[in-house]
Short mmCIF file of C-alpha atoms in Angstrom, two decimals:
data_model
loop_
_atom_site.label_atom_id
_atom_site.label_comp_id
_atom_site.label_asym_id
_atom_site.label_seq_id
_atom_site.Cartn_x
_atom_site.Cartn_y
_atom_site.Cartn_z
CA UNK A 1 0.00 0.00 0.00
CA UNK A 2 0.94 3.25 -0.30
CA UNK A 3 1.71 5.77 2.42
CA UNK A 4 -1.77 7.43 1.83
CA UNK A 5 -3.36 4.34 2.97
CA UNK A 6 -1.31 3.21 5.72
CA UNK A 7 -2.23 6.45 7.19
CA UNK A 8 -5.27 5.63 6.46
CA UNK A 9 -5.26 2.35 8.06
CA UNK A 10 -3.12 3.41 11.10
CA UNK A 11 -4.70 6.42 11.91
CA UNK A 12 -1.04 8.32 11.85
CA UNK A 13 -0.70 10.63 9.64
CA UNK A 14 1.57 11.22 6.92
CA UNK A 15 3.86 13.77 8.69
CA UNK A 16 4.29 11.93 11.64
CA UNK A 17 4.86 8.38 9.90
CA UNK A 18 7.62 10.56 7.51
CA UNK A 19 9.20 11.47 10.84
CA UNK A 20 9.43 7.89 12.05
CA UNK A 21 11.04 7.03 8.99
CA UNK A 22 13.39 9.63 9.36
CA UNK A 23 13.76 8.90 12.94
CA UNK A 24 14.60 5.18 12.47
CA UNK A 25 11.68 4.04 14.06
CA UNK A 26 9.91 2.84 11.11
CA UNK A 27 11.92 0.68 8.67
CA UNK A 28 11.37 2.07 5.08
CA UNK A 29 9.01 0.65 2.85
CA UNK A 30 10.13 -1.29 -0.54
CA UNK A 31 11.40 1.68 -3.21
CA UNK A 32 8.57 1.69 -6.27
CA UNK A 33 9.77 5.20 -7.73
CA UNK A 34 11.81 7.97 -7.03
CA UNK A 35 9.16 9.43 -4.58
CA UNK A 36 6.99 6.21 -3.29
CA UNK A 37 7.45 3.06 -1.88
CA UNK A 38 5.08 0.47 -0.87
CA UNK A 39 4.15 -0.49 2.41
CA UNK A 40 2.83 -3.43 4.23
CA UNK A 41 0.80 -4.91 7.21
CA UNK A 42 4.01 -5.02 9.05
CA UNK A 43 4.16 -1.20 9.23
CA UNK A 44 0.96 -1.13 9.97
CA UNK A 45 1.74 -3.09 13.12
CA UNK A 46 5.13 -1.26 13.51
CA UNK A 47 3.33 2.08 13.79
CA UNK A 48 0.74 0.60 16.30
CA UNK A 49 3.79 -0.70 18.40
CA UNK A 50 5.65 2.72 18.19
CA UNK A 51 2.58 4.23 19.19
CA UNK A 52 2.00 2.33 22.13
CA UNK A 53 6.00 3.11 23.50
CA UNK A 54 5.29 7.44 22.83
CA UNK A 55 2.11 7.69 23.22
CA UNK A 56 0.84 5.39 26.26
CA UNK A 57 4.44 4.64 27.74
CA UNK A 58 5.60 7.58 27.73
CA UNK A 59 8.86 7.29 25.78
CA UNK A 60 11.04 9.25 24.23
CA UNK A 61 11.70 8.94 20.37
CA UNK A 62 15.34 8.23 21.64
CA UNK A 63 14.33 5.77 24.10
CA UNK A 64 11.98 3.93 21.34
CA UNK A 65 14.68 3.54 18.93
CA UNK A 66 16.91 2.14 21.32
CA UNK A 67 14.51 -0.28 22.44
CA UNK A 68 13.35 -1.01 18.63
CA UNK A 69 16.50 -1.72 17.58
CA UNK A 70 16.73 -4.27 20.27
CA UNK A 71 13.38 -6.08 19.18
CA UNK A 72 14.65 -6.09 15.53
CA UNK A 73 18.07 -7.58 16.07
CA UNK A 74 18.38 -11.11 15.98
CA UNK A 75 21.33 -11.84 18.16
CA UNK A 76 20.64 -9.63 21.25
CA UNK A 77 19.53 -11.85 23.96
CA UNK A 78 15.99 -11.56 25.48
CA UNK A 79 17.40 -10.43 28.61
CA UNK A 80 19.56 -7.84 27.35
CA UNK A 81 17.10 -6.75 24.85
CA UNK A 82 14.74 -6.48 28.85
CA UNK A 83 18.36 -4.08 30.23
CA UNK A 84 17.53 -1.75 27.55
CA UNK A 85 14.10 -1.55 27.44
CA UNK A 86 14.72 -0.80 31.59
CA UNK A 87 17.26 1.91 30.61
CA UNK A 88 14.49 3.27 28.54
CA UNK A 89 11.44 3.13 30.63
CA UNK A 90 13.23 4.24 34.02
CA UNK A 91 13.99 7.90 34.08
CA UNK A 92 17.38 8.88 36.51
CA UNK A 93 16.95 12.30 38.33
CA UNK A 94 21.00 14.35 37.88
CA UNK A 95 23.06 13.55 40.50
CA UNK A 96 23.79 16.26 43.22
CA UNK A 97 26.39 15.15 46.18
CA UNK A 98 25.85 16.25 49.61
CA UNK A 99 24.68 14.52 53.09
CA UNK A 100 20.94 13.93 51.93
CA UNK A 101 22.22 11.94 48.87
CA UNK A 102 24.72 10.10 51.34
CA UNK A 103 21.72 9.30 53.70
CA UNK A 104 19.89 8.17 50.43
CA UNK A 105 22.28 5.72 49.27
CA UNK A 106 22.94 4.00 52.48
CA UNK A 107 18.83 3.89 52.63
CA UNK A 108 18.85 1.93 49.57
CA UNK A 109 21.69 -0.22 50.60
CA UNK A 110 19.94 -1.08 53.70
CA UNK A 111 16.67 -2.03 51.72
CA UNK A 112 18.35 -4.11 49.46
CA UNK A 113 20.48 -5.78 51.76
CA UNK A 114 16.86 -6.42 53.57
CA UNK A 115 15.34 -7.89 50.80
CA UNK A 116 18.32 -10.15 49.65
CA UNK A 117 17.41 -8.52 45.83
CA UNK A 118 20.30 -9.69 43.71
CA UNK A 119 20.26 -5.93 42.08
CA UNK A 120 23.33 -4.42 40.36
CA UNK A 121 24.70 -0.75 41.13
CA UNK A 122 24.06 0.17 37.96
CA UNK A 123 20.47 -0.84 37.57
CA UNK A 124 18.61 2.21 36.54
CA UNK A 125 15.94 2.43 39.06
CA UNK A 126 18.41 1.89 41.90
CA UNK A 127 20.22 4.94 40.87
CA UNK A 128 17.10 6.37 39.77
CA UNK A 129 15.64 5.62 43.67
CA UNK A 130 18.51 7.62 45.10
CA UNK A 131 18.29 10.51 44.17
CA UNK A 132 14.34 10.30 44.68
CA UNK A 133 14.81 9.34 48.50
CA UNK A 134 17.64 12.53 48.37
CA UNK A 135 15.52 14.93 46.78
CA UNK A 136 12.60 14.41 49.72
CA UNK A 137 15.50 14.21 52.56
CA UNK A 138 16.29 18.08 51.33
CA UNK A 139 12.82 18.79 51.30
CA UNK A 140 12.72 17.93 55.53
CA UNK A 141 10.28 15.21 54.07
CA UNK A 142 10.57 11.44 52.86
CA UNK A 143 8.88 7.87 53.21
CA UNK A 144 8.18 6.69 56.40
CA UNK A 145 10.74 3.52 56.51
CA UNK A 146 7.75 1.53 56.95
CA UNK A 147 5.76 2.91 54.13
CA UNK A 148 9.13 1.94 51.80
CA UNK A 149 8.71 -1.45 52.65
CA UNK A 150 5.18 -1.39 51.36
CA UNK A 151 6.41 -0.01 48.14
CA UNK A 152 9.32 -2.07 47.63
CA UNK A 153 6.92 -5.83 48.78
CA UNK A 154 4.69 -4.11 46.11
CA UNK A 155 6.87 -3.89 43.45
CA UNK A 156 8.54 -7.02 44.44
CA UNK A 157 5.14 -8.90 44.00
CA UNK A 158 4.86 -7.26 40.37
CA UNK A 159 7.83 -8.17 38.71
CA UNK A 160 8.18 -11.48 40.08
CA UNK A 161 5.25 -11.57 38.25
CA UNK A 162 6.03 -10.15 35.16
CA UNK A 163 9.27 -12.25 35.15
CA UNK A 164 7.76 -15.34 35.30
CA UNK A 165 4.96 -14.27 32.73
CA UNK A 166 7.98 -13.92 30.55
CA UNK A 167 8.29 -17.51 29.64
CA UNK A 168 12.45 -18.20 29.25
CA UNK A 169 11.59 -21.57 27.24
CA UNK A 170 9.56 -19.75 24.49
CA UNK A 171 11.25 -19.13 20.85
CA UNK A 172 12.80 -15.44 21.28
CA UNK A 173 10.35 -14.12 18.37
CA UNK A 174 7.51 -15.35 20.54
CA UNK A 175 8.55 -13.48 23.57
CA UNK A 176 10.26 -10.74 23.10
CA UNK A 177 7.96 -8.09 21.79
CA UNK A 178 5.43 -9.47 24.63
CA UNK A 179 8.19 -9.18 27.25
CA UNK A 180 8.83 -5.03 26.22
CA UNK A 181 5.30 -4.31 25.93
CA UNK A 182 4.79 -5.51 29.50
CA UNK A 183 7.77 -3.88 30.88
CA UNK A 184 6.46 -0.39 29.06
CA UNK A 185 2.66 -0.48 29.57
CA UNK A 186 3.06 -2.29 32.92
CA UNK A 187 4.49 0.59 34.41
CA UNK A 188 2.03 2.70 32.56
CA UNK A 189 -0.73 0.84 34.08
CA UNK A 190 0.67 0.22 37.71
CA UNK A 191 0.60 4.09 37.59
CA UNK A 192 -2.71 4.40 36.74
CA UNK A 193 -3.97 1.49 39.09
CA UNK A 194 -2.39 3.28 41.74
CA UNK A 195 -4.20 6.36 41.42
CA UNK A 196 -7.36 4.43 40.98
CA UNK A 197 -6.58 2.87 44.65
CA UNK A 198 -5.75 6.39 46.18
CA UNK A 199 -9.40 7.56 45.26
CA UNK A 200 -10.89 4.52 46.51
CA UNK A 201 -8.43 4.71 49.83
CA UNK A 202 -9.21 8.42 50.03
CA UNK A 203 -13.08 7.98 50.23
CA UNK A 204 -12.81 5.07 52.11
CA UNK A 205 -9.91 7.06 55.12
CA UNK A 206 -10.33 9.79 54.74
CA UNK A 207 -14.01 9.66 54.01
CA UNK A 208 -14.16 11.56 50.93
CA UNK A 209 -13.12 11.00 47.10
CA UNK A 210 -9.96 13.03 45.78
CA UNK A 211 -11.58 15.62 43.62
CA UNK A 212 -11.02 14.29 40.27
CA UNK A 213 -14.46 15.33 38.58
CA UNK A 214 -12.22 18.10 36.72
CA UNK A 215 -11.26 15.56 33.51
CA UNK A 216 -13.83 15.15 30.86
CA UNK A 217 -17.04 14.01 31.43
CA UNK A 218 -17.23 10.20 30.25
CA UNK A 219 -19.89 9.17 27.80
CA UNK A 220 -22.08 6.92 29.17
CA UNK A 221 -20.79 3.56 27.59
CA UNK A 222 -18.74 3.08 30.63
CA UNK A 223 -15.13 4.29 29.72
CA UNK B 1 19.58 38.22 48.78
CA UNK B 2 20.13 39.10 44.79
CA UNK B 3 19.33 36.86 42.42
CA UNK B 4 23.08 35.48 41.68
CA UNK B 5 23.30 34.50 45.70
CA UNK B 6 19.54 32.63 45.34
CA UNK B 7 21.21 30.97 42.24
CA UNK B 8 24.24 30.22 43.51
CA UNK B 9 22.91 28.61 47.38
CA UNK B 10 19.88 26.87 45.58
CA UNK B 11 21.87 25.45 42.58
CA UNK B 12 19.98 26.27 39.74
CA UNK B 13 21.17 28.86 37.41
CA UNK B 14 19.75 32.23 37.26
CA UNK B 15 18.08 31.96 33.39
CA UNK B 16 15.97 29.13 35.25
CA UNK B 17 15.26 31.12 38.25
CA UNK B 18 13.86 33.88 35.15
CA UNK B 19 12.12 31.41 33.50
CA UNK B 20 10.19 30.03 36.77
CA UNK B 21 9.40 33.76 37.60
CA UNK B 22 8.12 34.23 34.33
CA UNK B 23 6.13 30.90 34.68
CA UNK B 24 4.41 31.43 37.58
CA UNK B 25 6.23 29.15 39.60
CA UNK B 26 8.28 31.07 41.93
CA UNK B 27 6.29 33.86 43.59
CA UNK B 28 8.58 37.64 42.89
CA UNK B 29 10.79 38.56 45.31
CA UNK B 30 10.21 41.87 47.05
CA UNK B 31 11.40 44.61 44.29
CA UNK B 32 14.19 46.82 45.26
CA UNK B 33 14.77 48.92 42.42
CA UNK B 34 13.63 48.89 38.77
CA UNK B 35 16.01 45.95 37.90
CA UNK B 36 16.54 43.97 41.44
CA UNK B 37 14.54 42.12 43.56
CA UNK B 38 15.34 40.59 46.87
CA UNK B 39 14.56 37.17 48.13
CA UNK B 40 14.10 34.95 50.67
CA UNK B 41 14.82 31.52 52.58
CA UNK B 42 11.19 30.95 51.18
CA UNK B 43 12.46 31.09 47.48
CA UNK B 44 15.61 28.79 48.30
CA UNK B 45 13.04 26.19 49.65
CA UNK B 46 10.22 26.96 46.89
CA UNK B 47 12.83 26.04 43.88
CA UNK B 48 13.66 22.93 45.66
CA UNK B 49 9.84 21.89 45.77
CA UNK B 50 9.88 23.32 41.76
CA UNK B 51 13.03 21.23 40.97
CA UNK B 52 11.76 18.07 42.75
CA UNK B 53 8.51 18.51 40.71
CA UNK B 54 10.22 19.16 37.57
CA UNK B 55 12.98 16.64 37.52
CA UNK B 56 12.55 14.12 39.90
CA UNK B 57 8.50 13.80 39.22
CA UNK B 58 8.79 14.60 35.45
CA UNK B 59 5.70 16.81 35.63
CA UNK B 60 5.38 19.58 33.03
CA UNK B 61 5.89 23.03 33.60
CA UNK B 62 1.95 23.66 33.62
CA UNK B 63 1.09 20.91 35.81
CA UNK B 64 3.60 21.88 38.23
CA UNK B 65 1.86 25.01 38.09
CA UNK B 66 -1.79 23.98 39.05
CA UNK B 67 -0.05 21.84 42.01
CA UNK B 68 1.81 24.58 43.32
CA UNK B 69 -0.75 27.17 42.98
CA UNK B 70 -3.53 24.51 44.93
CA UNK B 71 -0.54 24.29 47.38
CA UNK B 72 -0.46 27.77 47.91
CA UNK B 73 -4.28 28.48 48.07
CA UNK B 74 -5.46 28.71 51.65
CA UNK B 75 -8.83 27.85 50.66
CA UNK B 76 -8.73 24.54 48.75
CA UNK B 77 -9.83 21.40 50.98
CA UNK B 78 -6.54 19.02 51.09
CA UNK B 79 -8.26 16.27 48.95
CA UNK B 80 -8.93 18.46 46.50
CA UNK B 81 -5.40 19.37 46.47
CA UNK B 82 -4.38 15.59 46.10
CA UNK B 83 -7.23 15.38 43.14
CA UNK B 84 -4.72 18.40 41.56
CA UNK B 85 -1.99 16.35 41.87
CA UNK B 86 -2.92 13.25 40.84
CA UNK B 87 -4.42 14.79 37.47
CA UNK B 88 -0.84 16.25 37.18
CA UNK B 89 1.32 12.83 37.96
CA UNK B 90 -1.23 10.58 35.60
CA UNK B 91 -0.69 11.08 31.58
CA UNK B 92 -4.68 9.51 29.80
CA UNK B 93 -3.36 8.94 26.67
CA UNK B 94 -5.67 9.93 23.75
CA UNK B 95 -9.18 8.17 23.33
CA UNK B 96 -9.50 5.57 20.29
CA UNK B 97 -13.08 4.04 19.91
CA UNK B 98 -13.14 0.42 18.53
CA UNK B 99 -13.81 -3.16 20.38
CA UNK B 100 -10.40 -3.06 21.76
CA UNK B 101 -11.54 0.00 23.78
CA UNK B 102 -14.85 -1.74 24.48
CA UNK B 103 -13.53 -4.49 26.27
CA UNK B 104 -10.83 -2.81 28.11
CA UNK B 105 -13.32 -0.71 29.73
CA UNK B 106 -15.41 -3.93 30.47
CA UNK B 107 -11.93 -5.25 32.28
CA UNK B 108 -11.47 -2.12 34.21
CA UNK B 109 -15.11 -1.60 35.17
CA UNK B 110 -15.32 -5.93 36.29
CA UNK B 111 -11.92 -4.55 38.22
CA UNK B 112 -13.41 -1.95 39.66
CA UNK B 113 -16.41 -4.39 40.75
CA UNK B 114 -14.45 -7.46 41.76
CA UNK B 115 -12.21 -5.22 44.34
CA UNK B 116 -14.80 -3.16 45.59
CA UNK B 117 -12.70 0.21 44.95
CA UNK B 118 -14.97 3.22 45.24
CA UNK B 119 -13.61 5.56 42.19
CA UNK B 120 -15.47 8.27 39.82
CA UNK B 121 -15.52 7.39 36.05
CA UNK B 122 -13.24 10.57 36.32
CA UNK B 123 -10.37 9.61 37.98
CA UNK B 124 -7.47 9.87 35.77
CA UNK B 125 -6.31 6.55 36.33
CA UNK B 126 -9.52 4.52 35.26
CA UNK B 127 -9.57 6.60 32.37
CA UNK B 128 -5.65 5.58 31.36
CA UNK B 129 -6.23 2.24 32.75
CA UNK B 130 -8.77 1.54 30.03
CA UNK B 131 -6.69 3.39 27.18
CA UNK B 132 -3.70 1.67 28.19
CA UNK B 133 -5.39 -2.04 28.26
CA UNK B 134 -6.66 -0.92 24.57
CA UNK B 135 -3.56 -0.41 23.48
CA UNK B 136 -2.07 -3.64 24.55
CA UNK B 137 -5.20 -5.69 23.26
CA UNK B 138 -4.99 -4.06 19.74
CA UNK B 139 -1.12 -5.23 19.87
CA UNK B 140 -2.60 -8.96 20.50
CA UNK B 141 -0.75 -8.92 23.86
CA UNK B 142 -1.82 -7.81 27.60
CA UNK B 143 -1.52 -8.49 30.79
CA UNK B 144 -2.66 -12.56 31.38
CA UNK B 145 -6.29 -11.78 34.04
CA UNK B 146 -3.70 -13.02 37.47
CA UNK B 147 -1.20 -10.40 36.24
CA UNK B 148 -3.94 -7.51 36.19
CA UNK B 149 -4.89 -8.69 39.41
CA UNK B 150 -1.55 -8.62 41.27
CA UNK B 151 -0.89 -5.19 39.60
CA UNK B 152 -4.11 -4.13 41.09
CA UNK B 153 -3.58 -5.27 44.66
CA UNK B 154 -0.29 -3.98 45.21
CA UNK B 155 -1.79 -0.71 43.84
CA UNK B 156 -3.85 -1.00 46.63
CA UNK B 157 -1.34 -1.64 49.49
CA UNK B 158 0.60 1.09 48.35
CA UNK B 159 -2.37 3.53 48.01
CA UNK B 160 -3.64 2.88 51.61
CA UNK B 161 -0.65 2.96 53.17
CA UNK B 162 -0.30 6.51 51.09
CA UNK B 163 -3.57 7.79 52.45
CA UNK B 164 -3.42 6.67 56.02
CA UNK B 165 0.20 8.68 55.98
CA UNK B 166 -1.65 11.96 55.05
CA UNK B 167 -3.02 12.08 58.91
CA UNK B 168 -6.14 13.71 58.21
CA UNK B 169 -6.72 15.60 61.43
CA UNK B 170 -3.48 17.59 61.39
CA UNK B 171 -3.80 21.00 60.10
CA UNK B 172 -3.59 21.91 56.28
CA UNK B 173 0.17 23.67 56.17
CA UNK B 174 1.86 20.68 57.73
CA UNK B 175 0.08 17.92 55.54
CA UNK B 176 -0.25 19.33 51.97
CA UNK B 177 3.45 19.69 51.00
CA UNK B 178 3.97 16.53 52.34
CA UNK B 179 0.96 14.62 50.76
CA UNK B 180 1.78 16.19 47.57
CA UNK B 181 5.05 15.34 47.97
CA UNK B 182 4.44 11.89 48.51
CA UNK B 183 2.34 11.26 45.60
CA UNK B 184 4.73 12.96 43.17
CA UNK B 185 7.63 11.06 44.23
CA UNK B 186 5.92 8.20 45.59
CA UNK B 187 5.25 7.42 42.23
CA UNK B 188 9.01 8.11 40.61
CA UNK B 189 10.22 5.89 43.99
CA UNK B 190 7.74 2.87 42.90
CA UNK B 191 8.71 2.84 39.54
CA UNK B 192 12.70 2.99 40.44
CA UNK B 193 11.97 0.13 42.66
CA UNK B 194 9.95 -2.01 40.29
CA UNK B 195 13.17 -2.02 37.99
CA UNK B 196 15.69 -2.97 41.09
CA UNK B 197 12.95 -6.19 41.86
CA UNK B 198 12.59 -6.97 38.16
CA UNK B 199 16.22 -7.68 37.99
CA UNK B 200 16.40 -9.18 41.02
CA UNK B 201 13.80 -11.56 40.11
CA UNK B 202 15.35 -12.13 36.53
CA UNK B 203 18.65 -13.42 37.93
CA UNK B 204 16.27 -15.38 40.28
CA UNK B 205 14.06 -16.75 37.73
CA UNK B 206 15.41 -16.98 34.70
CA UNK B 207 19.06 -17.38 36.01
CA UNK B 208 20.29 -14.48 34.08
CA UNK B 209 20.26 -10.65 35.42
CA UNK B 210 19.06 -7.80 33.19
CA UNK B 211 21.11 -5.97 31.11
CA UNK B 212 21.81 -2.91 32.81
CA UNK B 213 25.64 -2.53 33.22
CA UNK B 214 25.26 -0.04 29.99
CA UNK B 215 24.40 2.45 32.78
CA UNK B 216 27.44 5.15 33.68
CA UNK B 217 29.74 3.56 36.27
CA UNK B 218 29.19 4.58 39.83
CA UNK B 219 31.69 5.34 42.18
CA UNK B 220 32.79 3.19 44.70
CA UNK B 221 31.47 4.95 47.43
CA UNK B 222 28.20 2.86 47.34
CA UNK B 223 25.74 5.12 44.78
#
């Protein structure tokens, strides 16, 4: 098809889907003149996959490509291919080194030392937690230590989950693009389920609902 | 003090300090002359709040803006405050209407039901929740039904623990920073701490750990 109708069909437009191709995101389509190539239900899928890392996770175009580029090579292993897709998905706050940060690191020491996680230095949301934990210290505020433990049994419940769900006997092909689309939108949606539960947790406390009538009214088809 | 001294004690340079002015922000600082202003502790401590928004809670310049300003209101009631925020800290991607969309807002909606969570069609979350689930479905992946639910309930055990922490019989000035506080970076802090488990549980589970030594090295004194 032409790029007319896979805009059509993907409901991108033209301008963006020439800026994917530009941007690497989008592999070209087969050359049928100097100024058209053909397309094919592959980049029709492509776009819906590129959509769903920028528009719903949240990426960057930089942080898509990377991760892209790991789904399309053949030789990257699955967990690797996971590293980047982590890298991508898991936004580190600039360092700044004084006593809160100190405090901070020795916090997350302790709670990983607690847990027994088997969790490298460089692992982007243990820097990333750092400096969060040192940016509330300077702000004479922070987690309760036992309201860290909460989070961290939390998130320990969801990725043990999501790591079995993985499925390390499965043909790569079968698995991968599953395995990234669960490490994107499952963050997108723990976010979102969280702030569902605060409402709920608010009315129920606090006895009444956060004020969140200010978004758009819903139609009634239950959205 | 001048500007330079607020820039140089609080760390960020003085063409942000301008632009936060400009932005509504930072509140002026007491006007001295038809170029100079002088200001206060109260500034050093409001660009830390701005900063912590900003960079370590990757809100946006406007919805940093409608926190701080519900913040600063005298008159807002603190859950409508929290409602603010949590519009701010939760991106709804854009609406697509098709069967995909139908039956995610079935899931969320039998969610909704199954865990008796008491939450407006409005909240920001069930509205992403559904748009997110689309997404997935139309990519003929999504979270298996047990992984929804195990998302869901430690959603929950964060949230309560969240809203018990807000203490609401203590008076408005000491709670709202704080509450804010902890939803903005509560969020950032679960997300860093879902990536340290999902290693953890990869070198656990499928023997291998993630990827993640392409991060820059940190320095031996434990970061």
């Amino acid at each position: 098809m032409r790029v007319a109708e896979l805009s059509r069909r993907s409901g991108v437009s033209v301008a963006s889907i020439k800026y994917y191709l530009r941007e690497g995101l989008l592999p070209p389509g087969e050359r049928t003149g100097p100024n058209q190539a053909r397309y094919t239900e592959d980049h029709i899928r492509r776009l819906r996959l590129v959509r769903a890392l920028l528009d719903v996770g949240g990426l960057s175009v930089a942080g898509a490509r990377e991760i892209l580029g790991a789904v399309d090579s053949d030789d990257i292993p699955l967990h690797e291919v996971l590293g980047v897709t982590q890298v991508a998905v898991t936004p580190v706050p600039a360092r700044t080194d004084d006593a809160a940060r100190s405090r901070a690191a020795t916090t997350v020491d302790d709670l990983v030392t607690r847990r027994g996680w088997r969790v490298s230095r460089g692992n982007p949301g243990r820097r990333a937690a750092v400096e969060i934990l040192a940016t509330w210290d300077r702000l004479h505020h922070g987690p309760d230590p036992a309201g860290l433990d909460v989070q961290a049994q939390a998130a320990e419940n969801v990725a043990r989950h999501e790591v079995r769900s993985v499925g390390g006997g499965a043909p790569r092909e079968q698995t991968v693009e599953s395995s990234v689309l669960g490490m994107v939108l499952g963050g997108s949606l723990l976010t979102a389920l969280r702030a569902m539960a605060q409402e709920s947790a608010s009315a129920e406390v606090l006895g009444v609902p956060l004020a969140t009538a200010s978004g758009p009214a819903e139609a009634a088809d239950g959205g």
